[in-house]
Amino acid sequence: MSDFARRLEQEIPALRRYARYLLRDAERADDLVQDCLERAITKRRLWHNPDRFRPWLFALMRNLHLNQVRWRGRRPSEVPIDTASPLTPHPESQVDRVQAVEALAALEDLEADQREVLILVAVEGLQYKEVAETLGVPLGTVMSRLSRGRERMRAAMTGGAPGAATLRRIK
Amino acid sequence: MNAAARPVNEEELQAWVDGWLDPARRGAVERFLAENPDQAARLGDFRRHGDILRGSLRGPDREPVPERLLRAARGGAARRPARWLPTAMAAMLVLTLGLGGGWTLRGALEKPDEVAPGAGAAGGDLLVRAAAAHRVYSVEVRHPVEVRAEEAHLIAWLSKRVGTPLSAPDLREFGFRLMGGRLLPARDGAAAQFMYEDAAGRRITCYIQADTKGVETAFRFAEEDGLAAFYWLDGALGYALVGPLPREEMLGIARAVYRQTEP
């Protein structure tokens, strides 16, 4: 098996997680992952930097997803009634269920931009510059979304006021 | 100003939470946190919330990767499975537990009659309804069941409406507690759905309908993306057990249901 195929295979679990987050539907998520894998193989020559494999794949999948949403958007009659089912704890999750449900509800209440950054950083463990590459936004934007998202989530989890003690950025 | 003495900024605090902080700056950040307990509490919460999110959402890395995705990653032609609900039988792999013959695996669509003479359509119909009902009701938070298990008339009412004496299988030995049941439409009449939940919050449903036209079948198995189902007709009733469990675990439970409901 080629090195490329082996690395691709190793990324499947992360791709499935991210796809489930994007689509909220395990079946459609696996279809998206399959699209992404097929696309990655046809575009493999465009992948140059060995350290940036996951952001490259994530960006590929995210763009496929956005294109599919747009494509469906032009054909309203074909749009499945997208209930945007809420994020739910994974059945094998070892986290206390009450805590998990509370945290996921707080996550859902964030603005979509902040939520996506928090998922990529806190759940997927991407570095900040990798998140910036995946989303195609500047690093500073990633940092401010991350900081604000965490602050709002903390406020929701503790019932306190948001932004209680945010440090001012020091250049 | 040298690097260690520079005041810390918000980016560095976030990087400390995520473990991406430049080691040269760790001392400065930790001194800052020791002097600012509010900030230490805030960052502690960030870490804790991250742990909860990661623990809650991660999971697919423990699941086996579907064969079609492995094939796609290796550059092979990977067929997409037909969808279970809309296209019913096409999606199924049927696993027959022949009484003396061990396990055989075949596509139900190609040769349904070989699997269960005369009963291919009846069993598939049962499975499709049971799976649809499972998907709709097992995710309900407030109203997963119509009548709760604690209410004495649950069994009598469902038996009367389905038209035959029913009992709710006891699955406590597997850690599943009966939550209650609901009445559902079947092909020609009514069906009952019993719902069970375990301590981890996993829910399985047992769908029972009366309309089997006297046909008996072996256990059959179908699964698609996280849901597994065993279903069978026993001559009087048709059963489908559906849940997000591995096949082996579902099989054990299906056998118990079969034992408890043997005509």
Coordinates of C-alpha atoms in Angstrom, one line a residue:
Chain A
M1 CA 0.0 0.0 0.0
S2 CA 1.3 3.5 -0.8
D3 CA 2.3 5.9 1.9
F4 CA -0.5 8.2 0.8
A5 CA -3.1 5.4 1.1
R6 CA -1.8 4.4 4.5
R7 CA -2.0 8.0 5.8
L8 CA -5.4 8.5 4.3
E9 CA -6.6 5.4 6.1
Q10 CA -5.3 6.6 9.4
E11 CA -7.3 9.8 9.0
I12 CA -10.7 8.1 8.5
P13 CA -11.8 8.2 12.1
A14 CA -11.1 11.9 12.4
L15 CA -12.8 12.5 9.0
R16 CA -15.9 10.6 10.2
R17 CA -16.1 12.6 13.4
Y18 CA -15.8 15.9 11.6
A19 CA -18.3 14.8 8.9
R20 CA -20.8 13.8 11.6
Y21 CA -20.4 17.2 13.2
L22 CA -21.0 18.9 9.8
L23 CA -24.0 16.7 8.8
R24 CA -25.4 15.4 12.1
D25 CA -26.3 12.2 10.3
A26 CA -24.0 9.1 10.5
E27 CA -25.0 7.7 7.1
R28 CA -24.7 10.9 5.1
A29 CA -21.5 11.6 7.1
D30 CA -19.9 8.4 5.8
D31 CA -21.0 9.3 2.2
L32 CA -19.2 12.6 2.6
V33 CA -16.1 10.9 4.0
Q34 CA -16.1 8.6 1.0
D35 CA -16.4 11.6 -1.4
C36 CA -13.6 13.2 0.4
L37 CA -11.3 10.1 0.2
E38 CA -12.0 9.8 -3.5
R39 CA -11.3 13.4 -4.1
A40 CA -8.1 13.2 -2.0
I41 CA -6.9 10.4 -4.2
T42 CA -7.5 12.4 -7.4
K43 CA -5.9 15.5 -5.9
R44 CA -3.0 13.8 -4.2
R45 CA -0.4 15.6 -6.4
L46 CA -1.6 18.9 -4.9
W47 CA -0.7 17.7 -1.4
H48 CA 2.9 18.9 -0.8
N49 CA 3.4 19.4 2.9
P50 CA 3.6 16.2 4.9
D51 CA 2.9 18.0 8.1
R52 CA -0.4 19.5 7.0
F53 CA -2.2 16.3 6.0
R54 CA -5.2 16.6 8.3
P55 CA -5.9 20.3 7.6
W56 CA -5.6 19.6 3.9
L57 CA -8.2 16.8 4.2
F58 CA -10.5 18.7 6.5
A59 CA -10.5 21.6 4.2
L60 CA -11.2 19.3 1.2
M61 CA -14.1 17.7 3.0
R62 CA -15.5 21.0 4.3
N63 CA -15.4 22.5 0.8
L64 CA -17.1 19.4 -0.6
H65 CA -19.8 19.7 2.1
L66 CA -20.3 23.5 1.4
N67 CA -20.6 22.7 -2.3
Q68 CA -23.1 20.0 -1.7
V69 CA -25.2 22.3 0.5
R70 CA -25.1 25.0 -2.1
W71 CA -26.0 22.5 -4.8
R72 CA -29.0 21.2 -2.9
G73 CA -29.9 24.8 -2.1
R74 CA -30.6 25.5 -5.8
R75 CA -33.0 22.6 -5.9
P76 CA -35.4 23.3 -3.0
S77 CA -37.6 20.3 -3.9
E78 CA -34.7 17.9 -3.4
V79 CA -33.6 19.3 0.0
P80 CA -34.2 16.7 2.6
I81 CA -35.9 18.3 5.5
D82 CA -32.8 19.0 7.4
T83 CA -33.7 18.9 11.0
A84 CA -30.1 19.8 12.1
S85 CA -30.5 17.2 14.8
P86 CA -28.6 18.3 17.9
L87 CA -25.2 16.9 18.8
T88 CA -25.6 14.0 21.1
P89 CA -23.0 12.2 23.3
H90 CA -21.5 9.3 21.5
P91 CA -23.0 6.0 22.8
E92 CA -19.7 4.8 24.1
S93 CA -18.8 8.1 25.7
Q94 CA -17.2 7.7 29.1
V95 CA -18.3 11.2 30.2
D96 CA -21.0 11.6 32.7
R97 CA -24.2 11.9 30.6
V98 CA -25.6 14.9 32.4
Q99 CA -22.3 16.8 32.0
A100 CA -22.1 15.7 28.3
V101 CA -25.6 16.9 27.5
E102 CA -25.0 20.2 29.3
A103 CA -21.8 20.8 27.5
L104 CA -23.1 19.9 24.1
A105 CA -26.1 22.2 24.6
A106 CA -23.8 25.0 25.5
L107 CA -21.7 24.3 22.4
E108 CA -24.8 24.3 20.2
D109 CA -25.7 27.8 21.6
L110 CA -22.5 29.3 20.3
E111 CA -22.3 31.1 17.0
A112 CA -21.5 28.7 14.2
D113 CA -18.1 30.2 13.6
Q114 CA -17.1 29.9 17.2
R115 CA -18.5 26.4 17.5
E116 CA -16.5 25.1 14.5
V117 CA -13.2 26.5 15.9
L118 CA -13.9 25.0 19.3
I119 CA -14.6 21.6 17.7
L120 CA -11.4 21.7 15.7
V121 CA -9.2 22.8 18.5
A122 CA -10.7 21.1 21.6
V123 CA -12.1 18.0 20.1
E124 CA -9.9 17.3 17.1
G125 CA -6.7 18.7 18.6
L126 CA -5.7 20.8 15.6
Q127 CA -3.1 23.5 16.0
Y128 CA -4.3 27.0 15.5
K129 CA -2.6 27.5 12.2
E130 CA -4.1 24.2 11.0
V131 CA -7.6 25.5 12.0
A132 CA -6.8 28.7 10.0
E133 CA -5.9 26.6 7.0
T134 CA -8.9 24.3 7.3
L135 CA -11.3 27.2 7.5
G136 CA -9.4 29.6 5.2
V137 CA -9.4 32.4 7.7
P138 CA -6.5 34.4 9.3
L139 CA -4.9 33.1 12.5
G140 CA -6.1 36.1 14.4
T141 CA -9.7 35.3 13.5
V142 CA -9.2 31.8 14.8
M143 CA -7.9 33.0 18.1
S144 CA -10.6 35.5 18.7
R145 CA -13.3 33.0 17.8
L146 CA -11.7 30.5 20.1
S147 CA -11.4 32.9 23.0
R148 CA -15.0 34.2 22.6
G149 CA -16.4 30.8 22.1
R150 CA -14.8 29.4 25.3
E151 CA -15.9 32.4 27.3
R152 CA -19.5 32.1 26.2
M153 CA -19.5 28.4 26.8
R154 CA -18.1 28.9 30.3
A155 CA -20.8 31.5 31.0
A156 CA -23.5 29.0 29.9
M157 CA -21.9 26.1 31.9
T158 CA -21.6 28.1 35.1
G159 CA -24.6 30.4 34.7
G160 CA -22.2 33.4 35.1
A161 CA -21.8 36.5 33.1
P162 CA -19.8 36.1 29.9
G163 CA -16.5 37.8 29.4
A164 CA -16.0 38.2 33.1
A165 CA -12.3 38.6 33.1
T166 CA -10.9 38.5 29.5
L167 CA -7.4 39.8 29.2
R168 CA -6.8 42.6 26.8
R169 CA -4.5 41.6 24.0
I170 CA -1.1 42.9 24.4
K171 CA 0.8 43.4 21.2
Chain B
M1 CA 12.5 42.9 27.2
N2 CA 13.5 39.2 27.2
A3 CA 11.0 36.5 26.3
A4 CA 10.5 35.2 29.9
A5 CA 9.7 38.6 31.3
R6 CA 7.2 39.8 28.6
P7 CA 3.6 40.1 30.0
V8 CA 1.4 37.2 29.0
N9 CA -1.4 37.7 26.4
E10 CA -4.7 36.0 25.7
E11 CA -3.3 33.9 22.8
E12 CA -0.7 32.5 25.2
L13 CA -3.4 31.6 27.7
Q14 CA -5.4 29.8 25.1
A15 CA -2.2 28.0 24.0
W16 CA -1.6 27.0 27.6
V17 CA -5.1 25.4 27.7
D18 CA -4.5 23.5 24.5
G19 CA -0.9 22.5 25.3
W20 CA 0.5 24.5 22.4
L21 CA 2.3 27.1 24.5
D22 CA 5.9 27.8 23.6
P23 CA 7.9 26.1 26.4
A24 CA 10.0 29.3 26.8
R25 CA 6.8 31.0 28.0
R26 CA 5.5 28.4 30.3
G27 CA 7.2 29.9 33.4
A28 CA 5.8 33.3 32.7
V29 CA 2.2 32.0 32.2
E30 CA 2.3 29.8 35.3
R31 CA 3.6 32.7 37.4
F32 CA 0.8 34.8 36.0
L33 CA -1.8 32.2 36.9
A34 CA -0.4 31.8 40.4
E35 CA -0.9 35.5 40.9
N36 CA -4.3 35.7 39.2
P37 CA -6.6 33.0 40.6
D38 CA -9.6 34.3 38.6
Q39 CA -7.6 33.6 35.4
A40 CA -6.4 30.2 36.7
A41 CA -10.1 29.2 37.4
R42 CA -11.1 30.5 34.0
L43 CA -8.4 28.5 32.2
G44 CA -9.2 25.5 34.4
D45 CA -12.8 25.6 33.2
F46 CA -11.7 25.9 29.6
R47 CA -9.6 22.7 30.0
R48 CA -12.4 20.9 31.8
H49 CA -15.0 21.9 29.2
G50 CA -12.7 20.7 26.4
D51 CA -12.2 17.4 28.1
I52 CA -16.0 17.0 28.4
L53 CA -16.5 17.9 24.7
R54 CA -13.8 15.6 23.6
G55 CA -15.1 12.7 25.7
S56 CA -18.6 13.3 24.6
L57 CA -18.0 13.6 20.8
R58 CA -15.2 11.2 20.2
G59 CA -16.2 7.7 19.4
P60 CA -15.9 6.9 15.7
D61 CA -12.2 6.1 16.3
R62 CA -13.2 3.2 18.4
E63 CA -15.7 2.0 15.9
P64 CA -14.6 -0.3 13.1
V65 CA -14.1 1.6 9.9
P66 CA -16.7 0.5 7.2
E67 CA -15.2 -1.5 4.4
R68 CA -16.3 0.9 1.7
L69 CA -14.3 3.7 3.3
L70 CA -11.2 1.5 3.5
R71 CA -11.6 0.6 -0.1
A72 CA -12.1 4.3 -1.0
A73 CA -8.9 5.2 0.9
R74 CA -7.0 2.5 -1.1
G75 CA -8.2 3.9 -4.3
G76 CA -10.5 1.0 -5.1
A77 CA -14.1 1.3 -6.4
A78 CA -16.3 1.5 -3.3
R79 CA -19.9 1.0 -3.8
R80 CA -22.3 3.1 -1.8
P81 CA -24.8 1.2 0.2
A82 CA -28.4 1.7 -0.8
R83 CA -30.3 3.4 2.0
W84 CA -32.1 1.2 4.4
L85 CA -35.4 2.9 4.9
P86 CA -36.2 4.2 1.4
T87 CA -35.0 1.2 -0.5
A88 CA -35.8 -1.4 2.1
M89 CA -34.5 -4.7 1.0
A90 CA -31.7 -3.5 -1.2
A91 CA -29.6 -2.4 1.7
M92 CA -29.7 -5.6 3.6
L93 CA -27.4 -8.3 4.2
V94 CA -29.4 -11.1 5.6
L95 CA -27.9 -13.5 8.0
T96 CA -29.8 -16.6 8.5
L97 CA -29.3 -18.7 11.6
G98 CA -30.2 -22.0 10.0
L99 CA -31.4 -24.4 12.7
G100 CA -28.7 -27.0 11.9
G101 CA -26.8 -25.2 9.2
G102 CA -24.8 -22.6 10.9
W103 CA -24.4 -19.1 9.5
T104 CA -24.9 -18.2 5.9
L105 CA -24.8 -14.8 4.5
R106 CA -26.7 -13.7 1.4
G107 CA -28.3 -10.6 -0.2
A108 CA -31.9 -10.6 0.6
L109 CA -32.9 -8.7 -2.4
E110 CA -31.4 -11.2 -4.8
K111 CA -32.9 -14.3 -3.4
P112 CA -35.4 -13.4 -0.6
D113 CA -37.4 -16.6 -1.1
E114 CA -34.4 -18.8 -0.4
V115 CA -33.9 -17.2 2.9
A116 CA -37.5 -17.7 4.0
P117 CA -39.9 -19.2 1.6
G118 CA -42.9 -17.0 1.1
A119 CA -41.8 -14.6 3.8
G120 CA -39.3 -12.4 2.2
A121 CA -41.6 -9.5 1.7
A122 CA -43.3 -9.9 5.1
G123 CA -40.1 -9.9 7.0
G124 CA -38.6 -7.0 5.1
D125 CA -41.7 -4.9 5.6
L126 CA -41.5 -5.7 9.3
L127 CA -37.9 -4.6 9.5
V128 CA -38.5 -1.4 7.6
R129 CA -41.3 -0.3 9.9
A130 CA -39.5 -1.3 13.0
A131 CA -36.4 0.5 12.0
A132 CA -38.3 3.6 11.0
A133 CA -40.1 3.6 14.4
H134 CA -36.9 3.1 16.2
R135 CA -35.2 6.0 14.5
V136 CA -38.2 8.3 15.2
Y137 CA -38.9 7.4 18.8
S138 CA -35.6 6.3 20.3
V139 CA -34.2 9.9 20.1
E140 CA -37.2 11.4 21.9
V141 CA -36.2 13.0 25.1
R142 CA -39.6 13.9 26.5
H143 CA -42.0 11.4 24.9
P144 CA -40.0 8.3 24.0
V145 CA -43.0 6.1 24.9
E146 CA -46.7 6.6 24.8
V147 CA -47.5 4.6 27.9
R148 CA -44.8 4.2 30.6
A149 CA -43.9 0.8 31.9
E150 CA -45.2 1.7 35.4
E151 CA -48.7 2.0 34.1
A152 CA -50.5 -1.3 34.6
H153 CA -52.6 -1.2 31.5
L154 CA -49.7 -1.0 29.1
I155 CA -49.7 -4.7 28.2
A156 CA -53.5 -5.2 28.3
W157 CA -54.0 -2.2 26.0
L158 CA -51.3 -3.2 23.4
S159 CA -52.5 -6.8 23.4
K160 CA -56.0 -5.7 22.8
R161 CA -55.1 -3.3 20.0
V162 CA -52.6 -5.7 18.3
G163 CA -55.2 -8.4 18.6
T164 CA -53.2 -11.1 20.4
P165 CA -51.9 -11.5 23.9
L166 CA -48.5 -9.9 24.2
S167 CA -45.8 -9.6 26.8
A168 CA -42.9 -7.2 27.1
P169 CA -39.7 -9.2 27.0
D170 CA -37.6 -8.8 30.2
L171 CA -34.2 -7.6 29.3
R172 CA -32.8 -6.7 32.7
E173 CA -30.2 -9.4 32.5
F174 CA -28.6 -7.4 29.7
G175 CA -28.9 -4.1 31.7
F176 CA -31.9 -2.9 29.7
R177 CA -34.9 -1.6 31.6
L178 CA -38.3 -1.4 30.0
M179 CA -39.3 2.2 29.6
G180 CA -42.8 1.6 28.2
G181 CA -44.4 1.1 24.8
R182 CA -46.5 2.6 22.1
L183 CA -49.0 1.6 19.5
L184 CA -48.0 1.9 15.8
P185 CA -49.5 1.1 12.5
A186 CA -48.5 -2.2 10.9
R187 CA -49.2 -3.3 7.3
D188 CA -52.7 -4.6 8.1
G189 CA -53.5 -3.3 11.5
A190 CA -51.5 -2.4 14.6
A191 CA -48.1 -3.1 16.0
A192 CA -46.6 -2.6 19.4
Q193 CA -43.2 -1.1 20.2
F194 CA -41.5 -1.6 23.5
M195 CA -38.6 0.6 24.3
Y196 CA -35.7 -0.2 26.7
E197 CA -32.8 1.8 28.0
D198 CA -29.6 0.9 29.7
A199 CA -27.5 2.8 32.2
A200 CA -25.4 4.4 29.4
G201 CA -28.6 5.7 27.8
R202 CA -28.5 3.3 24.8
R203 CA -32.0 2.5 23.7
I204 CA -33.3 -0.6 21.9
T205 CA -36.8 -1.2 20.7
C206 CA -38.7 -4.4 20.2
Y207 CA -41.4 -4.1 17.5
I208 CA -44.1 -6.7 17.4
Q209 CA -46.8 -7.2 14.8
A210 CA -49.5 -9.8 14.5
D211 CA -49.7 -10.1 10.7
T212 CA -47.4 -12.9 9.7
K213 CA -49.8 -15.1 7.7
G214 CA -48.7 -18.1 9.6
V215 CA -45.1 -17.9 8.2
E216 CA -42.1 -18.8 10.3
T217 CA -38.6 -17.7 9.6
A218 CA -35.2 -18.0 11.1
F219 CA -33.4 -15.1 12.7
R220 CA -32.4 -12.6 10.2
F221 CA -29.9 -9.8 10.7
A222 CA -29.6 -6.4 9.1
E223 CA -27.4 -3.5 9.9
E224 CA -26.7 -0.1 8.7
D225 CA -24.4 2.6 10.1
G226 CA -24.6 2.0 13.7
L227 CA -28.1 0.4 14.0
A228 CA -28.4 -3.4 14.1
A229 CA -31.6 -5.4 13.8
F230 CA -32.6 -9.0 14.3
Y231 CA -36.1 -9.9 13.0
W232 CA -38.1 -13.1 12.7
L233 CA -41.6 -14.4 12.3
D234 CA -42.8 -17.1 14.6
G235 CA -46.0 -18.0 12.9
A236 CA -48.2 -15.9 15.0
L237 CA -46.2 -12.8 15.5
G238 CA -43.4 -10.9 13.8
Y239 CA -40.6 -9.5 15.9
A240 CA -37.9 -6.9 15.1
L241 CA -35.3 -5.9 17.7
V242 CA -33.5 -2.7 16.7
G243 CA -30.7 -0.9 18.5
P244 CA -27.3 0.8 18.3
L245 CA -25.5 -2.3 19.6
P246 CA -22.8 -4.6 18.1
R247 CA -24.2 -7.6 16.3
E248 CA -23.1 -10.1 19.0
E249 CA -24.7 -8.2 21.7
M250 CA -28.0 -7.8 19.7
L251 CA -27.9 -11.5 19.0
G252 CA -27.8 -12.4 22.7
I253 CA -30.7 -10.1 23.4
A254 CA -32.7 -11.4 20.4
R255 CA -32.2 -14.9 21.6
A256 CA -33.6 -14.0 25.0
V257 CA -36.6 -12.3 23.4
Y258 CA -37.2 -15.4 21.3
R259 CA -37.0 -17.7 24.3
Q260 CA -39.3 -15.5 26.3
T261 CA -41.9 -15.3 23.6
E262 CA -41.8 -18.8 22.2
P263 CA -45.3 -19.7 21.1

